[in-house]
Amino acid sequence: LILGLILSPLIGIVWLYILGLIFYLTGRLLKGRAPAVHLRASIAWSMVPYSVPLLMWLVLFFIGGNQTFIQDAGITSSILINLVTFMVSIWALVLLVQSIREIQGFPVARSLFNIV
């Protein structure tokens, strides 16, 4: 857990720069006009909703202890957290599509194509 807490921010920053570069290059192919720094910002802001299920998992981990990550351990809270994670994932995708659409000047379909 401690190693994950140390390495996660570093891996996240590297991943953010890689995704920003990929979105920048594919956006240029699609005639987009946004700089890479704006694309990285839109990627980062679209990940903010994931803090909600992360906090829920941390609370469950500290309350449930060893049974948190055991399947069918009788903890119904994990089902709720998985449902919230699913809804947050959809919302994060909507945020990413809309922010790419806005900064690249794309319609929704081209924004989705830029992401895919």
GROMACS .gro file of C-alpha atoms in nm:
model
  116
    1LEU     CA    1   0.000   0.000   0.000
    2ILE     CA    2   0.280   0.241   0.083
    3LEU     CA    3   0.466   0.157  -0.238
    4GLY     CA    4   0.145   0.219  -0.432
    5LEU     CA    5   0.100   0.555  -0.261
    6ILE     CA    6   0.455   0.653  -0.355
    7LEU     CA    7   0.453   0.530  -0.715
    8SER     CA    8   0.096   0.622  -0.814
    9PRO     CA    9   0.155   0.995  -0.857
   10LEU     CA   10   0.467   0.934  -1.065
   11ILE     CA   11   0.293   0.682  -1.289
   12GLY     CA   12  -0.007   0.914  -1.316
   13ILE     CA   13   0.207   1.206  -1.433
   14VAL     CA   14   0.388   0.992  -1.690
   15TRP     CA   15   0.055   0.854  -1.813
   16LEU     CA   16  -0.090   1.206  -1.831
   17TYR     CA   17   0.195   1.324  -2.054
   18ILE     CA   18   0.172   1.015  -2.276
   19LEU     CA   19  -0.205   1.054  -2.321
   20GLY     CA   20  -0.164   1.426  -2.382
   21LEU     CA   21   0.088   1.357  -2.657
   22ILE     CA   22  -0.133   1.090  -2.814
   23PHE     CA   23  -0.439   1.317  -2.808
   24TYR     CA   24  -0.230   1.602  -2.946
   25LEU     CA   25  -0.097   1.397  -3.238
   26THR     CA   26  -0.429   1.238  -3.326
   27GLY     CA   27  -0.601   1.574  -3.286
   28ARG     CA   28  -0.358   1.729  -3.534
   29LEU     CA   29  -0.444   1.453  -3.782
   30LEU     CA   30  -0.811   1.544  -3.737
   31LYS     CA   31  -0.737   1.917  -3.785
   32GLY     CA   32  -0.757   2.005  -3.416
   33ARG     CA   33  -0.603   2.325  -3.286
   34ALA     CA   34  -0.545   2.268  -2.914
   35PRO     CA   35  -0.195   2.270  -2.764
   36ALA     CA   36  -0.077   1.967  -2.570
   37VAL     CA   37  -0.092   2.151  -2.237
   38HIS     CA   38  -0.466   2.213  -2.280
   39LEU     CA   39  -0.522   1.849  -2.370
   40ARG     CA   40  -0.334   1.737  -2.060
   41ALA     CA   41  -0.550   1.971  -1.851
   42SER     CA   42  -0.870   1.826  -1.998
   43ILE     CA   43  -0.747   1.473  -1.929
   44ALA     CA   44  -0.659   1.563  -1.571
   45TRP     CA   45  -0.993   1.735  -1.505
   46SER     CA   46  -1.184   1.441  -1.647
   47MET     CA   47  -1.018   1.216  -1.387
   48VAL     CA   48  -1.133   1.423  -1.088
   49PRO     CA   49  -1.462   1.231  -1.045
   50TYR     CA   50  -1.261   0.915  -0.973
   51SER     CA   51  -1.174   1.062  -0.633
   52VAL     CA   52  -1.524   0.973  -0.508
   53PRO     CA   53  -1.495   0.592  -0.545
   54LEU     CA   54  -1.131   0.610  -0.432
   55LEU     CA   55  -1.238   0.769  -0.105
   56MET     CA   56  -1.520   0.515  -0.072
   57TRP     CA   57  -1.273   0.226  -0.117
   58LEU     CA   58  -1.037   0.375   0.140
   59VAL     CA   59  -1.318   0.406   0.395
   60LEU     CA   60  -1.426   0.047   0.323
   61PHE     CA   61  -1.065  -0.071   0.351
   62PHE     CA   62  -1.018   0.086   0.692
   63ILE     CA   63  -1.358  -0.032   0.817
   64GLY     CA   64  -1.369  -0.377   0.656
   65GLY     CA   65  -1.005  -0.467   0.694
   66ASN     CA   66  -0.903  -0.798   0.539
   67GLN     CA   67  -1.244  -0.875   0.388
   68THR     CA   68  -1.249  -0.570   0.162
   69PHE     CA   69  -1.095  -0.735  -0.146
   70ILE     CA   70  -1.238  -1.085  -0.097
   71GLN     CA   71  -1.512  -1.175  -0.341
   72ASP     CA   72  -1.845  -1.275  -0.180
   73ALA     CA   73  -1.724  -1.188   0.168
   74GLY     CA   74  -2.066  -1.056   0.259
   75ILE     CA   75  -1.973  -0.691   0.235
   76THR     CA   76  -2.256  -0.529   0.042
   77SER     CA   77  -2.080  -0.193   0.040
   78SER     CA   78  -1.843  -0.311  -0.233
   79ILE     CA   79  -2.141  -0.357  -0.466
   80LEU     CA   80  -2.240   0.003  -0.404
   81ILE     CA   81  -1.885   0.122  -0.464
   82ASN     CA   82  -1.868  -0.074  -0.791
   83LEU     CA   83  -2.195   0.084  -0.902
   84VAL     CA   84  -2.068   0.431  -0.812
   85THR     CA   85  -1.742   0.357  -0.996
   86PHE     CA   86  -1.938   0.257  -1.307
   87MET     CA   87  -2.142   0.577  -1.298
   88VAL     CA   88  -1.831   0.786  -1.234
   89SER     CA   89  -1.657   0.619  -1.529
   90ILE     CA   90  -1.940   0.721  -1.760
   91TRP     CA   91  -1.932   1.074  -1.623
   92ALA     CA   92  -1.552   1.094  -1.665
   93LEU     CA   93  -1.587   0.985  -2.029
   94VAL     CA   94  -1.854   1.251  -2.087
   95LEU     CA   95  -1.626   1.513  -1.931
   96LEU     CA   96  -1.333   1.403  -2.147
   97VAL     CA   97  -1.537   1.402  -2.469
   98GLN     CA   98  -1.686   1.744  -2.398
   99SER     CA   99  -1.356   1.902  -2.296
  100ILE     CA  100  -1.175   1.762  -2.602
  101ARG     CA  101  -1.465   1.883  -2.816
  102GLU     CA  102  -1.444   2.230  -2.668
  103ILE     CA  103  -1.069   2.287  -2.685
  104GLN     CA  104  -1.013   2.118  -3.021
  105GLY     CA  105  -1.317   2.280  -3.181
  106PHE     CA  106  -1.453   1.940  -3.282
  107PRO     CA  107  -1.807   1.806  -3.306
  108VAL     CA  108  -1.888   1.524  -3.062
  109ALA     CA  109  -1.822   1.246  -3.315
  110ARG     CA  110  -1.476   1.376  -3.403
  111SER     CA  111  -1.399   1.423  -3.035
  112LEU     CA  112  -1.489   1.059  -2.970
  113PHE     CA  113  -1.273   0.957  -3.264
  114ASN     CA  114  -0.984   1.162  -3.121
  115ILE     CA  115  -1.017   0.974  -2.793
  116VAL     CA  116  -1.053   0.630  -2.948
   0.00000   0.00000   0.00000
